[in-house]
């Protein structure tokens, strides 16, 4: 992997081996960003993506395998990062099922990956951004964090917590010229929807005014726009859902 040059902005994208993370990585590579990408399980896919982006866009792309819900692994990841302009907290997992049948370990795992991870990454990213008196933190959330979903109570709670985390941290960091925003996604065409049947996805689609499911690339482009938005925009939960909610 190439060493990053000092003139290009650097973005860290978690959960980047596929779906929204991979699409966002491609959009940022095309825009000339140097990248640090993480995933937990699909490391071969992530390495292949990194090689492809380096070749196609002539940027440095460093892949790391890390469980973002594990504090020590996040701490180790940041030992390899000495500068950061944009942090994109995308790593996330879902759980579909009745709350009364959910095990405590499942609940804790959802919270550690979807919410605790954002504390861990921000804890180490903020000092790097303070050194330069600028930075962007973008959290990938969900419309379920706004309105809640039956059978996805833990996921909804984790994303609702992430929305509050975003608003509070934005206020804390605004004097330091670090903007914090979240993007609340509706139904996006990713592997996270594999738990739904074709009939269930069709029923979902019929509820969406845009009459289609969103593409990961659309979220990626919105993430880039948010990273390049005026610095006065902070503490916002930006929804992309085809008019659904």
mmCIF file of C-alpha atoms in Angstrom:
data_model
loop_
_atom_site.group_PDB
_atom_site.id
_atom_site.type_symbol
_atom_site.label_atom_id
_atom_site.label_comp_id
_atom_site.label_asym_id
_atom_site.label_seq_id
_atom_site.Cartn_x
_atom_site.Cartn_y
_atom_site.Cartn_z
ATOM 1 C CA UNK A 1 0.000 0.000 0.000
ATOM 2 C CA UNK A 2 1.198 3.498 -0.817
ATOM 3 C CA UNK A 3 2.214 5.918 1.918
ATOM 4 C CA UNK A 4 -0.162 8.836 2.170
ATOM 5 C CA UNK A 5 0.980 12.232 0.945
ATOM 6 C CA UNK A 6 0.385 15.284 3.089
ATOM 7 C CA UNK A 7 -1.571 17.321 0.540
ATOM 8 C CA UNK A 8 -4.621 15.061 0.279
ATOM 9 C CA UNK A 9 -7.358 14.871 2.932
ATOM 10 C CA UNK A 10 -7.579 11.590 4.855
ATOM 11 C CA UNK A 11 -10.819 9.774 5.701
ATOM 12 C CA UNK A 12 -11.379 6.778 7.971
ATOM 13 C CA UNK A 13 -14.390 4.646 7.016
ATOM 14 C CA UNK A 14 -15.416 1.806 9.332
ATOM 15 C CA UNK A 15 -17.311 -1.244 8.090
ATOM 16 C CA UNK A 16 -16.043 -0.613 4.569
ATOM 17 C CA UNK A 17 -15.800 -4.066 2.979
ATOM 18 C CA UNK A 18 -19.225 -3.888 1.316
ATOM 19 C CA UNK A 19 -22.564 -2.061 1.169
ATOM 20 C CA UNK A 20 -22.683 1.587 2.198
ATOM 21 C CA UNK A 21 -19.096 1.517 3.516
ATOM 22 C CA UNK A 22 -17.600 0.224 0.263
ATOM 23 C CA UNK A 23 -19.703 2.608 -1.834
ATOM 24 C CA UNK A 24 -18.632 5.527 0.358
ATOM 25 C CA UNK A 25 -14.983 4.498 0.046
ATOM 26 C CA UNK A 26 -15.270 4.567 -3.746
ATOM 27 C CA UNK A 27 -16.930 8.003 -3.740
ATOM 28 C CA UNK A 28 -14.233 9.437 -1.448
ATOM 29 C CA UNK A 29 -11.425 7.839 -3.496
ATOM 30 C CA UNK A 30 -12.861 9.400 -6.631
ATOM 31 C CA UNK A 31 -12.867 12.763 -4.825
ATOM 32 C CA UNK A 32 -9.135 12.368 -4.092
ATOM 33 C CA UNK A 33 -9.179 11.372 -0.428
ATOM 34 C CA UNK A 34 -6.561 9.073 1.069
ATOM 35 C CA UNK A 35 -8.380 6.269 2.887
ATOM 36 C CA UNK A 36 -8.123 4.138 6.004
ATOM 37 C CA UNK A 37 -10.710 1.352 5.804
ATOM 38 C CA UNK A 38 -11.784 -1.209 8.401
ATOM 39 C CA UNK A 39 -13.905 -4.323 8.585
ATOM 40 C CA UNK A 40 -14.314 -7.117 11.105
ATOM 41 C CA UNK A 41 -14.896 -10.300 9.123
ATOM 42 C CA UNK A 42 -14.612 -9.751 5.338
ATOM 43 C CA UNK A 43 -10.942 -8.747 5.305
ATOM 44 C CA UNK A 44 -10.113 -10.391 1.959
ATOM 45 C CA UNK A 45 -12.902 -8.346 0.351
ATOM 46 C CA UNK A 46 -11.595 -5.189 2.009
ATOM 47 C CA UNK A 47 -8.035 -5.808 0.797
ATOM 48 C CA UNK A 48 -9.310 -6.326 -2.745
ATOM 49 C CA UNK A 49 -11.331 -3.094 -2.539
ATOM 50 C CA UNK A 50 -8.278 -1.209 -1.266
ATOM 51 C CA UNK A 51 -6.138 -2.495 -4.162
ATOM 52 C CA UNK A 52 -8.823 -1.576 -6.681
ATOM 53 C CA UNK A 53 -9.254 1.959 -5.325
ATOM 54 C CA UNK A 54 -5.489 2.560 -5.234
ATOM 55 C CA UNK A 55 -5.142 1.434 -8.838
ATOM 56 C CA UNK A 56 -8.161 3.280 -10.201
ATOM 57 C CA UNK A 57 -7.823 6.564 -8.315
ATOM 58 C CA UNK A 58 -4.075 6.788 -7.517
ATOM 59 C CA UNK A 59 -4.686 7.297 -3.809
ATOM 60 C CA UNK A 60 -3.338 5.580 -0.701
ATOM 61 C CA UNK A 61 -5.794 3.100 0.806
ATOM 62 C CA UNK A 62 -4.876 1.246 4.004
ATOM 63 C CA UNK A 63 -7.123 -1.663 5.059
ATOM 64 C CA UNK A 64 -7.269 -2.849 8.675
ATOM 65 C CA UNK A 65 -9.126 -5.728 10.283
ATOM 66 C CA UNK A 66 -10.708 -4.551 13.528
ATOM 67 C CA UNK A 67 -13.820 -5.149 15.590
ATOM 68 C CA UNK A 68 -15.014 -1.571 16.091
ATOM 69 C CA UNK A 69 -17.011 -2.670 19.140
ATOM 70 C CA UNK A 70 -13.753 -3.660 20.864
ATOM 71 C CA UNK A 71 -11.999 -0.750 22.584
ATOM 72 C CA UNK A 72 -8.508 -2.278 22.497
ATOM 73 C CA UNK A 73 -8.764 -3.012 18.771
ATOM 74 C CA UNK A 74 -9.877 0.547 18.017
ATOM 75 C CA UNK A 75 -7.021 1.880 20.151
ATOM 76 C CA UNK A 76 -4.583 -0.310 18.167
ATOM 77 C CA UNK A 77 -6.071 0.927 14.877
ATOM 78 C CA UNK A 78 -5.444 4.555 15.805
ATOM 79 C CA UNK A 79 -1.797 3.816 16.598
ATOM 80 C CA UNK A 80 -1.423 3.665 12.789
ATOM 81 C CA UNK A 81 -3.182 7.007 12.152
ATOM 82 C CA UNK A 82 -1.342 10.273 12.724
ATOM 83 C CA UNK A 83 -3.669 12.595 10.804
ATOM 84 C CA UNK A 84 -7.396 12.517 10.088
ATOM 85 C CA UNK A 85 -9.723 14.931 8.328
ATOM 86 C CA UNK A 86 -12.942 12.904 8.133
ATOM 87 C CA UNK A 87 -14.242 10.091 10.371
ATOM 88 C CA UNK A 88 -17.152 8.059 8.983
ATOM 89 C CA UNK A 89 -18.681 5.719 11.560
ATOM 90 C CA UNK A 90 -20.438 3.221 9.319
ATOM 91 C CA UNK A 91 -19.814 -0.158 11.023
ATOM 92 C CA UNK A 92 -23.125 -1.585 12.176
ATOM 93 C CA UNK A 93 -25.091 -4.792 12.694
ATOM 94 C CA UNK A 94 -28.788 -5.543 13.017
ATOM 95 C CA UNK A 95 -30.978 -7.973 14.935
ATOM 96 C CA UNK A 96 -34.506 -8.881 13.886
ATOM 97 C CA UNK A 97 -36.691 -10.627 16.447
ATOM 98 C CA UNK A 98 -38.892 -10.201 19.490
ATOM 99 C CA UNK A 99 -37.250 -8.284 22.334
ATOM 100 C CA UNK A 100 -38.498 -10.870 24.859
ATOM 101 C CA UNK A 101 -36.615 -13.598 22.971
ATOM 102 C CA UNK A 102 -33.389 -11.617 22.644
ATOM 103 C CA UNK A 103 -30.407 -12.737 24.711
ATOM 104 C CA UNK A 104 -28.440 -10.224 26.782
ATOM 105 C CA UNK A 105 -25.336 -10.989 24.706
ATOM 106 C CA UNK A 106 -27.205 -10.036 21.508
ATOM 107 C CA UNK A 107 -28.313 -6.727 23.028
ATOM 108 C CA UNK A 108 -24.802 -5.917 24.229
ATOM 109 C CA UNK A 109 -23.291 -6.807 20.854
ATOM 110 C CA UNK A 110 -25.689 -4.495 18.993
ATOM 111 C CA UNK A 111 -24.855 -1.651 21.382
ATOM 112 C CA UNK A 112 -21.096 -2.221 21.255
ATOM 113 C CA UNK A 113 -20.882 -2.276 17.446
ATOM 114 C CA UNK A 114 -23.493 0.395 16.654
ATOM 115 C CA UNK A 115 -22.982 2.856 19.504
ATOM 116 C CA UNK A 116 -19.941 2.146 21.709
ATOM 117 C CA UNK A 117 -17.759 2.029 18.585
ATOM 118 C CA UNK A 118 -18.560 5.678 17.855
ATOM 119 C CA UNK A 119 -17.341 6.677 21.303
ATOM 120 C CA UNK A 120 -14.143 4.675 20.775
ATOM 121 C CA UNK A 121 -13.354 6.171 17.351
ATOM 122 C CA UNK A 122 -14.272 9.714 18.347
ATOM 123 C CA UNK A 123 -12.142 9.490 21.499
ATOM 124 C CA UNK A 124 -9.051 9.004 19.318
ATOM 125 C CA UNK A 125 -10.084 11.012 16.248
ATOM 126 C CA UNK A 126 -10.900 14.228 18.109
ATOM 127 C CA UNK A 127 -7.319 14.926 19.340
ATOM 128 C CA UNK A 128 -6.041 14.475 15.757
ATOM 129 C CA UNK A 129 -8.623 16.979 14.500
ATOM 130 C CA UNK A 130 -7.990 19.437 17.340
ATOM 131 C CA UNK A 131 -4.337 19.644 16.269
ATOM 132 C CA UNK A 132 -5.474 21.079 12.936
ATOM 133 C CA UNK A 133 -8.484 22.960 14.357
ATOM 134 C CA UNK A 134 -10.780 21.304 11.823
ATOM 135 C CA UNK A 135 -12.455 17.991 11.078
ATOM 136 C CA UNK A 136 -15.659 16.207 10.141
ATOM 137 C CA UNK A 137 -17.366 13.342 11.940
ATOM 138 C CA UNK A 138 -20.230 11.630 10.091
ATOM 139 C CA UNK A 139 -22.253 8.881 11.755
ATOM 140 C CA UNK A 140 -24.313 6.480 9.643
ATOM 141 C CA UNK A 141 -27.660 6.139 11.397
ATOM 142 C CA UNK A 142 -31.109 4.875 10.414
ATOM 143 C CA UNK A 143 -34.670 6.132 10.146
ATOM 144 C CA UNK A 144 -35.412 3.556 12.868
ATOM 145 C CA UNK A 145 -33.357 5.767 15.188
ATOM 146 C CA UNK A 146 -35.968 8.476 14.557
ATOM 147 C CA UNK A 147 -39.204 6.470 14.674
ATOM 148 C CA UNK A 148 -38.372 2.965 15.982
ATOM 149 C CA UNK A 149 -39.130 -0.390 14.378
ATOM 150 C CA UNK A 150 -41.062 -3.356 15.706
ATOM 151 C CA UNK A 151 -38.860 -6.467 15.940
ATOM 152 C CA UNK A 152 -35.756 -4.216 15.829
ATOM 153 C CA UNK A 153 -35.876 -2.618 19.267
ATOM 154 C CA UNK A 154 -32.152 -2.942 20.042
ATOM 155 C CA UNK A 155 -31.134 -1.660 16.604
ATOM 156 C CA UNK A 156 -33.590 1.253 16.887
ATOM 157 C CA UNK A 157 -32.319 2.090 20.381
ATOM 158 C CA UNK A 158 -28.686 2.013 19.237
ATOM 159 C CA UNK A 159 -29.414 4.371 16.329
ATOM 160 C CA UNK A 160 -31.558 6.662 18.480
ATOM 161 C CA UNK A 161 -28.628 6.824 20.883
ATOM 162 C CA UNK A 162 -26.317 7.581 17.971
ATOM 163 C CA UNK A 163 -28.543 10.497 16.922
ATOM 164 C CA UNK A 164 -28.376 11.998 20.428
ATOM 165 C CA UNK A 165 -24.615 11.318 20.535
ATOM 166 C CA UNK A 166 -24.295 13.236 17.249
ATOM 167 C CA UNK A 167 -26.238 16.275 18.440
ATOM 168 C CA UNK A 168 -24.454 16.475 21.793
ATOM 169 C CA UNK A 169 -20.940 15.996 20.387
ATOM 170 C CA UNK A 170 -21.649 18.589 17.691
ATOM 171 C CA UNK A 171 -22.304 21.175 20.414
ATOM 172 C CA UNK A 172 -19.176 20.128 22.296
ATOM 173 C CA UNK A 173 -16.912 20.393 19.240
ATOM 174 C CA UNK A 174 -18.459 23.377 17.429
ATOM 175 C CA UNK A 175 -16.070 25.892 19.093
ATOM 176 C CA UNK A 176 -13.147 23.799 17.786
ATOM 177 C CA UNK A 177 -14.388 23.912 14.155
ATOM 178 C CA UNK A 178 -15.178 20.184 14.095
ATOM 179 C CA UNK A 179 -18.560 19.375 12.581
ATOM 180 C CA UNK A 180 -20.561 16.313 13.647
ATOM 181 C CA UNK A 181 -23.565 15.120 11.623
ATOM 182 C CA UNK A 182 -25.466 11.877 11.072
ATOM 183 C CA UNK A 183 -27.154 10.381 8.042
ATOM 184 C CA UNK A 184 -30.342 8.445 8.795
ATOM 185 C CA UNK A 185 -30.804 5.881 6.040
ATOM 186 C CA UNK A 186 -34.085 4.356 4.957
ATOM 187 C CA UNK A 187 -34.153 1.023 3.128
ATOM 188 C CA UNK A 188 -30.871 0.720 1.230
ATOM 189 C CA UNK A 189 -29.920 -2.196 -1.025
ATOM 190 C CA UNK A 190 -27.311 -3.897 1.196
ATOM 191 C CA UNK A 191 -26.635 -7.326 2.702
ATOM 192 C CA UNK A 192 -28.297 -6.145 5.936
ATOM 193 C CA UNK A 193 -31.635 -6.702 4.182
ATOM 194 C CA UNK A 194 -30.860 -10.373 3.462
ATOM 195 C CA UNK A 195 -33.136 -11.324 6.366
ATOM 196 C CA UNK A 196 -36.167 -10.111 4.387
ATOM 197 C CA UNK A 197 -37.941 -12.221 1.767
ATOM 198 C CA UNK A 198 -38.587 -10.932 -1.760
ATOM 199 C CA UNK A 199 -42.245 -10.417 -0.780
ATOM 200 C CA UNK A 200 -41.302 -8.442 2.349
ATOM 201 C CA UNK A 201 -38.934 -6.211 0.353
ATOM 202 C CA UNK A 202 -41.660 -5.628 -2.237
ATOM 203 C CA UNK A 203 -44.095 -4.637 0.523
ATOM 204 C CA UNK A 204 -41.474 -2.261 1.914
ATOM 205 C CA UNK A 205 -40.912 -0.749 -1.506
ATOM 206 C CA UNK A 206 -44.627 -0.073 -1.913
ATOM 207 C CA UNK A 207 -44.529 2.039 1.266
ATOM 208 C CA UNK A 208 -41.766 4.267 -0.139
ATOM 209 C CA UNK A 209 -43.002 7.289 -2.147
ATOM 210 C CA UNK A 210 -39.951 7.069 -4.434
ATOM 211 C CA UNK A 211 -41.152 3.514 -5.296
ATOM 212 C CA UNK A 212 -37.710 1.983 -4.988
ATOM 213 C CA UNK A 213 -35.038 0.940 -2.520
ATOM 214 C CA UNK A 214 -32.050 3.260 -2.202
ATOM 215 C CA UNK A 215 -28.608 2.496 -3.632
ATOM 216 C CA UNK A 216 -25.485 2.459 -1.430
ATOM 217 C CA UNK A 217 -23.839 4.884 -3.881
ATOM 218 C CA UNK A 218 -26.539 7.465 -3.125
ATOM 219 C CA UNK A 219 -25.670 7.322 0.569
ATOM 220 C CA UNK A 220 -21.957 7.527 -0.305
ATOM 221 C CA UNK A 221 -22.515 10.690 -2.322
ATOM 222 C CA UNK A 222 -24.518 12.236 0.529
ATOM 223 C CA UNK A 223 -21.705 11.387 2.961
ATOM 224 C CA UNK A 224 -19.221 13.214 0.705
ATOM 225 C CA UNK A 225 -21.556 16.205 0.384
ATOM 226 C CA UNK A 226 -21.860 16.294 4.169
ATOM 227 C CA UNK A 227 -18.071 16.141 4.529
ATOM 228 C CA UNK A 228 -17.772 19.114 2.163
ATOM 229 C CA UNK A 229 -20.779 21.082 3.452
ATOM 230 C CA UNK A 230 -20.418 24.595 4.945
ATOM 231 C CA UNK A 231 -18.882 24.418 8.414
ATOM 232 C CA UNK A 232 -21.969 26.103 9.887
ATOM 233 C CA UNK A 233 -23.883 22.844 9.327
ATOM 234 C CA UNK A 234 -23.411 20.684 12.397
ATOM 235 C CA UNK A 235 -25.532 18.616 14.768
ATOM 236 C CA UNK A 236 -27.908 17.532 11.988
ATOM 237 C CA UNK A 237 -29.608 14.187 11.413
ATOM 238 C CA UNK A 238 -29.975 14.125 7.621
ATOM 239 C CA UNK A 239 -32.533 11.619 6.337
ATOM 240 C CA UNK A 240 -32.228 9.790 2.995
ATOM 241 C CA UNK A 241 -35.234 7.494 2.596
ATOM 242 C CA UNK A 242 -37.117 8.262 -0.631
ATOM 243 C CA UNK A 243 -39.735 10.237 1.295
ATOM 244 C CA UNK A 244 -40.651 7.276 3.495
ATOM 245 C CA UNK A 245 -40.681 8.924 6.942
#
